[in-house]
GROMACS .gro file of C-alpha atoms in nm:
model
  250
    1UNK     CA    1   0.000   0.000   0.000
    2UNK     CA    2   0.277   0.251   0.085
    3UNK     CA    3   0.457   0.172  -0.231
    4UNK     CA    4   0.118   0.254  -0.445
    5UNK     CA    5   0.065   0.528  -0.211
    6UNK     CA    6   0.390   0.722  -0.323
    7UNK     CA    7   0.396   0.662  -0.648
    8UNK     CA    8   0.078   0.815  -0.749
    9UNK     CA    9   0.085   1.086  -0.490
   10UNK     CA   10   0.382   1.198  -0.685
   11UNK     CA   11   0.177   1.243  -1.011
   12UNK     CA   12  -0.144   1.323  -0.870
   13UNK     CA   13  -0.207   1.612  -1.040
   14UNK     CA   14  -0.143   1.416  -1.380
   15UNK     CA   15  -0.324   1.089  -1.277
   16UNK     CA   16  -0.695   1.021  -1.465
   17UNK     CA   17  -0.978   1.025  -1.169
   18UNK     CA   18  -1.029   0.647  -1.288
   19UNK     CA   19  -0.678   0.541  -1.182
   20UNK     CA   20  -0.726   0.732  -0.853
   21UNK     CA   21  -1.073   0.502  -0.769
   22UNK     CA   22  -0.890   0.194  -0.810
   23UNK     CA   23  -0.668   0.309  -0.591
   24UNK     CA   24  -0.934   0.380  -0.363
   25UNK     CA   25  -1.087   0.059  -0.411
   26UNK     CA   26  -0.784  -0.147  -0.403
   27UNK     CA   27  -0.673  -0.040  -0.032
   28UNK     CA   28  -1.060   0.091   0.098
   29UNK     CA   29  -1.051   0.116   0.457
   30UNK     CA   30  -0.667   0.164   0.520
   31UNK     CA   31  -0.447   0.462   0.613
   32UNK     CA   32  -0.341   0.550   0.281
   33UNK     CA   33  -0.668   0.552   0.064
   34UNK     CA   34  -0.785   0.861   0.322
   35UNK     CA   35  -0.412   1.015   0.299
   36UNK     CA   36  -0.429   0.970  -0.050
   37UNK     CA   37  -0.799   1.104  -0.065
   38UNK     CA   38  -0.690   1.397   0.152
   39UNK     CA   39  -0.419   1.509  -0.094
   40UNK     CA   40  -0.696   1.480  -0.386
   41UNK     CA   41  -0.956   1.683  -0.204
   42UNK     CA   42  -0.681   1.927  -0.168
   43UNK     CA   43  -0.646   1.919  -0.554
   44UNK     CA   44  -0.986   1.931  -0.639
   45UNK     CA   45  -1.039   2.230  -0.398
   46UNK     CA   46  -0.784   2.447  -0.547
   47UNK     CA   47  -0.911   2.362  -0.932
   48UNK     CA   48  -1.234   2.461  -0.801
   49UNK     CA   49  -1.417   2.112  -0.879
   50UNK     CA   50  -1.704   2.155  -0.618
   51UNK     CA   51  -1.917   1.807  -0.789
   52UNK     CA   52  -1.569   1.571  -0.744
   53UNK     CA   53  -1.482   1.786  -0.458
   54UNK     CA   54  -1.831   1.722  -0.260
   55UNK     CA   55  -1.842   1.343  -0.313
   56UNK     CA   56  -1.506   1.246  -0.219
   57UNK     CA   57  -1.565   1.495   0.082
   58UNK     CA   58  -1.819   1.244   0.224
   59UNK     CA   59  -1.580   0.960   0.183
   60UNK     CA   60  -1.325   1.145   0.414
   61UNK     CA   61  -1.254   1.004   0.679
   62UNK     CA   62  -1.007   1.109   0.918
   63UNK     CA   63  -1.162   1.512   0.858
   64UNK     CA   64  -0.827   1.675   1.026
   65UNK     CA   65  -0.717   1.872   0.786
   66UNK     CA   66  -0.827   2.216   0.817
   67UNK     CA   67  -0.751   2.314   0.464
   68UNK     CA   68  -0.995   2.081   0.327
   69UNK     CA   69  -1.259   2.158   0.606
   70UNK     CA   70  -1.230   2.510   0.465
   71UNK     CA   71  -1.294   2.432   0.107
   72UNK     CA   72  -1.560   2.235   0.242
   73UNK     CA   73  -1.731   2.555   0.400
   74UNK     CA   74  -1.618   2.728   0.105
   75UNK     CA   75  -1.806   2.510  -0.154
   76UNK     CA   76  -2.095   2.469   0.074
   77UNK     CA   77  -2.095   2.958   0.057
   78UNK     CA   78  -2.086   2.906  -0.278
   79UNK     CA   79  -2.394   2.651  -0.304
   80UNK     CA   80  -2.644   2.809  -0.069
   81UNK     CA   81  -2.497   3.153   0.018
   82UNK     CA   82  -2.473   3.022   0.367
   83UNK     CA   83  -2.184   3.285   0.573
   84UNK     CA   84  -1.954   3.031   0.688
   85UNK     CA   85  -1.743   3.330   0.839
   86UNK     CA   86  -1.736   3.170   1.213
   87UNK     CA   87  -1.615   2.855   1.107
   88UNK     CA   88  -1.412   2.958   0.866
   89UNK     CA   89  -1.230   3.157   1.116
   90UNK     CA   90  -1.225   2.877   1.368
   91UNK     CA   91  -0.986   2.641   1.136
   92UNK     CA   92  -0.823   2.978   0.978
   93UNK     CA   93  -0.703   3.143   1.295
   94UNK     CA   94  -0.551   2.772   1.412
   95UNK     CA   95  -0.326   2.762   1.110
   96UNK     CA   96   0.007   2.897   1.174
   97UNK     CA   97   0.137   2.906   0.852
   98UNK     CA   98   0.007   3.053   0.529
   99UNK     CA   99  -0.235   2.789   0.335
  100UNK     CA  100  -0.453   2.778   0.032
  101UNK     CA  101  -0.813   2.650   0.136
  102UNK     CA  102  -0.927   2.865   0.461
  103UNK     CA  103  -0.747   3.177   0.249
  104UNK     CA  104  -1.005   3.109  -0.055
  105UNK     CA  105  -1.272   3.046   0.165
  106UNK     CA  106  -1.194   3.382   0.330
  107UNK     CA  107  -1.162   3.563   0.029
  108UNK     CA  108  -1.468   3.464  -0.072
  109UNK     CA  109  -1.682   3.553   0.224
  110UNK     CA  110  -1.502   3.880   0.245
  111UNK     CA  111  -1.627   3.937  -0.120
  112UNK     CA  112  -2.001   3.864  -0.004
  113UNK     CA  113  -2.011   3.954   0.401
  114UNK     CA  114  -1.801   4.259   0.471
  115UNK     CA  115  -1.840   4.129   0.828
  116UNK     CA  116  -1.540   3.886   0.776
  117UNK     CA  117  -1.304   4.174   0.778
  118UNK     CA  118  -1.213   4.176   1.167
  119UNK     CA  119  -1.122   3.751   1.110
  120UNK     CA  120  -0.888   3.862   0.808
  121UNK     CA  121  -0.682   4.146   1.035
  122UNK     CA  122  -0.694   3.913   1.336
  123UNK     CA  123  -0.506   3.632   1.121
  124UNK     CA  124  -0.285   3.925   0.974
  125UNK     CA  125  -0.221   3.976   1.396
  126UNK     CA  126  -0.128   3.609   1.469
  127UNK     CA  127   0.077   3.566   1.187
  128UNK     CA  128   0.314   3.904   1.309
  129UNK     CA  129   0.279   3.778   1.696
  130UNK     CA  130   0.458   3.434   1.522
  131UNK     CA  131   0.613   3.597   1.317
  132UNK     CA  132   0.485   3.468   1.014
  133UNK     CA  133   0.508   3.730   0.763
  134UNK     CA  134   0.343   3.508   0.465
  135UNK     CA  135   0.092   3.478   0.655
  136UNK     CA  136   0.066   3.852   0.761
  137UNK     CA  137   0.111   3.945   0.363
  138UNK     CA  138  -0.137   3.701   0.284
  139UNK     CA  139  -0.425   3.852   0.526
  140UNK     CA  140  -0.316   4.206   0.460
  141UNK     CA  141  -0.343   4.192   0.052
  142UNK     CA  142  -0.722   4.084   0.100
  143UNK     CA  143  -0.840   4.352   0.300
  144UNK     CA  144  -0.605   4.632   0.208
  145UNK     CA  145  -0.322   4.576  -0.071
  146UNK     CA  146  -0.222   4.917  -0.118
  147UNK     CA  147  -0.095   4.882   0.268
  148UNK     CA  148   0.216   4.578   0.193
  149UNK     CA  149   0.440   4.839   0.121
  150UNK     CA  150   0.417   5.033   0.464
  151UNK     CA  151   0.353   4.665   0.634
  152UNK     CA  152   0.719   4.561   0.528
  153UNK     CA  153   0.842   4.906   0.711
  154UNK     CA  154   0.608   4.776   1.011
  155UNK     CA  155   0.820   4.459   1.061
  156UNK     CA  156   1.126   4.599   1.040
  157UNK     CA  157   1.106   4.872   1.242
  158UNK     CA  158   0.787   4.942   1.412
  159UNK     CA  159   0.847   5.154   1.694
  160UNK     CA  160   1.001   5.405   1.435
  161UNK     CA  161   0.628   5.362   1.267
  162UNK     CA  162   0.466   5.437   1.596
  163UNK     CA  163   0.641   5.731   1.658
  164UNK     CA  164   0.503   5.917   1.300
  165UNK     CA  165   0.238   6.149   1.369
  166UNK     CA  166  -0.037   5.942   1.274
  167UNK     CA  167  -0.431   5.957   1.384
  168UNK     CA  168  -0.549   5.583   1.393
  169UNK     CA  169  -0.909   5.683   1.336
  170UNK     CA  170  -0.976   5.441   1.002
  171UNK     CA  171  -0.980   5.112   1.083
  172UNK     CA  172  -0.688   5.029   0.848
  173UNK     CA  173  -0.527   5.280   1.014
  174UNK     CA  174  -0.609   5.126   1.362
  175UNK     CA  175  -0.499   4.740   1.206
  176UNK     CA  176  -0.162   4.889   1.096
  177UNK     CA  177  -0.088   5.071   1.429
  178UNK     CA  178  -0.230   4.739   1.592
  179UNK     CA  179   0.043   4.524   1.422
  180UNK     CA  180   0.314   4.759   1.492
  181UNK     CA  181   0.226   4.709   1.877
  182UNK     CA  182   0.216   4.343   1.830
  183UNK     CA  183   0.541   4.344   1.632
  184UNK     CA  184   0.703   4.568   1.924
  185UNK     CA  185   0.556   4.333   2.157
  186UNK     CA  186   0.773   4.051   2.018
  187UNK     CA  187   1.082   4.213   2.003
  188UNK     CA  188   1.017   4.377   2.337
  189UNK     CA  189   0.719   4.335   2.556
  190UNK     CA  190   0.763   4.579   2.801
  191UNK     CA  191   0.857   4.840   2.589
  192UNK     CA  192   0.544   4.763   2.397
  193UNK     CA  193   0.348   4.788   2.721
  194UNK     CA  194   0.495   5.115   2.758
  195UNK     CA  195   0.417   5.241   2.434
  196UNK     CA  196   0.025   5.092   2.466
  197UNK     CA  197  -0.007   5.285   2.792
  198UNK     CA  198   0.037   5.620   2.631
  199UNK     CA  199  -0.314   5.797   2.548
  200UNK     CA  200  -0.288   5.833   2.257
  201UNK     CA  201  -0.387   5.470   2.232
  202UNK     CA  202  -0.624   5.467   2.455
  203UNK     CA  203  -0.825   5.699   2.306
  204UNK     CA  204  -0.774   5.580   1.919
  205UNK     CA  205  -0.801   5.184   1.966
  206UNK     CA  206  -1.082   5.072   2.053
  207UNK     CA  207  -1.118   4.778   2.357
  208UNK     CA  208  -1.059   4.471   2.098
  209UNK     CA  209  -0.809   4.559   1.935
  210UNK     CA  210  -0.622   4.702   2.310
  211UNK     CA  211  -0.728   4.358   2.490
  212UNK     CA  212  -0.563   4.174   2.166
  213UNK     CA  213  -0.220   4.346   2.198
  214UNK     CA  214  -0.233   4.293   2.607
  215UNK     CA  215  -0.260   3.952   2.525
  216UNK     CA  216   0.005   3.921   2.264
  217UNK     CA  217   0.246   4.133   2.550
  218UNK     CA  218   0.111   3.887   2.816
  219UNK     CA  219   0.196   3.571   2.561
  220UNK     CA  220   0.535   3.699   2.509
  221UNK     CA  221   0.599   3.781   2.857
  222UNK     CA  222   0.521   3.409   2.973
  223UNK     CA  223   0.718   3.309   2.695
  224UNK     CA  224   1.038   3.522   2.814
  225UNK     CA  225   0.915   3.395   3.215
  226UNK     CA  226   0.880   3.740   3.300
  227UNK     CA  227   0.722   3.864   3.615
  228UNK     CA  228   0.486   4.123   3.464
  229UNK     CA  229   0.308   3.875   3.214
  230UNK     CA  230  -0.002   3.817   3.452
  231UNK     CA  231  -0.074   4.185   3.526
  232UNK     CA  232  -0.031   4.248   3.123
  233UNK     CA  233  -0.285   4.004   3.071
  234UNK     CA  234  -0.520   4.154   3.375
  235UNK     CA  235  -0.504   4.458   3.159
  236UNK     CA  236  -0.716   4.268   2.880
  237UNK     CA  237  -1.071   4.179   2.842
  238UNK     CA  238  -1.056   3.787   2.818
  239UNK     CA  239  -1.387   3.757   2.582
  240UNK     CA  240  -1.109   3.977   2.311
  241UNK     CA  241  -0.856   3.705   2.362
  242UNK     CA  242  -0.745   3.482   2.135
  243UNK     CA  243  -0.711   3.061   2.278
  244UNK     CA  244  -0.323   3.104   2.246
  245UNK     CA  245  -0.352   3.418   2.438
  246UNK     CA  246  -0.574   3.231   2.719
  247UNK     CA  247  -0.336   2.932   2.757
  248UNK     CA  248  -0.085   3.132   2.787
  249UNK     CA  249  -0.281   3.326   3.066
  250UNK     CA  250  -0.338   2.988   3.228
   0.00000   0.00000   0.00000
């Protein structure tokens, strides 16, 4: 089974659909007909084939790939018009790198619900308090691609960017300032609880986006074992926290 496995994974993007069913037949019920399946519905959900996609979907077994949960919702938007934005963001946000299925998905509903903006900034924050910056660029060029320039200064020197005379009344304003803080916040923590303190912030963010940088200066905090982390975190409103902010907490 392995051996069939790896040799058509390697050309399944060539492979005829019949050659992939005998596979499926041949080894039904093992490990690698729903690896193998899971690599197709991949496939299918990038070309966009929402029939194939649909019917090997309800074959899947295993149903841990969050990718192919997101086309899922994604194809499922498409059918009924159903806003999928809550789940979506559910896998999305749990993905720490960049990916290809909850991205579409997102794309999509940002198209049809402008609602889904606040999940597509909040997995532009996560990715800069990881520091993923595909991810960050990713997020960013949905909701504001005129902005990647002036993100790229961001991560490489953000308290220089928070230091311009800038009004963070728009909210792409307020998203840019907010990543700056959560940049500064992994570099330095206290320095970016400093900097959050001032009121100037406390007048032009509003309590979600404050409460998410808290917990990104608590989360670094813990990570550095510093004393300070639990009365950063006391600063935020837990119901704006994201899970990785609240296990750090814990």
């Amino acid at each position: 089974p392995w051996a069939a496995y790896w040799e058509l994974s390697a050309r399944l993007g060539e492979a005829p659909a019949s050659e992939i069913q005998d596979f499926f037949s041949r080894y039904h019920g093992t490990y690698q007909e729903d690896r193998l399946r899971a690599e197709w519905l991949l496939l299918l959900g990038r070309n966009r084939d929402w029939g194939m996609f649909n019917r090997e979907y309800a074959r899947y077994r295993m149903g841990d790939d969050r990718s192919i949960r997101c086309y899922a919702l994604l194809a499922e938007h498409l059918a009924t018009g159903q806003d999928t934005t809550a789940q979506v963001k559910d896998h999305w946000l749990g993905l720490r790198e960049a990916d290809e299925g909850c991205a579409a998905a997102a794309e999509q509903l940002l198209k049809d619900h402008t609602s889904s903006r606040l999940m597509v900034w909040q997995r532009a924050r996560l990715g800069m308090e990881n520091d993923r910056l595909k991810v960050v660029n990713q997020a960013v060029e949905m909701v504001s691609p005129s902005s990647l320039k002036t993100l790229h200064q961001i991560y490489l020197h953000p308290t220089k960017f928070l230091g311009d005379k800038l009004t963070a009344l728009q909210t792409k304003t307020r998203e840019l300032v907010v990543l700056a803080l959560i940049r500064q916040a992994y570099l330095d923590p206290a320095g970016a609880a400093k900097e959050l303190d001032k009121l100037r912030w406390k007048t032009q963010l509003n309590q979600e986006e404050r409460s998410w940088v808290w917990g990104v200066i608590g989360k670094r905090a813990a990570q550095k074992l510093l004393p300070e982390a639990a009365d950063y975190f006391q600063r935020a409103h837990s119901s704006h926290l994201h899970e990785e902010h609240l296990a750090w907490q814990v």
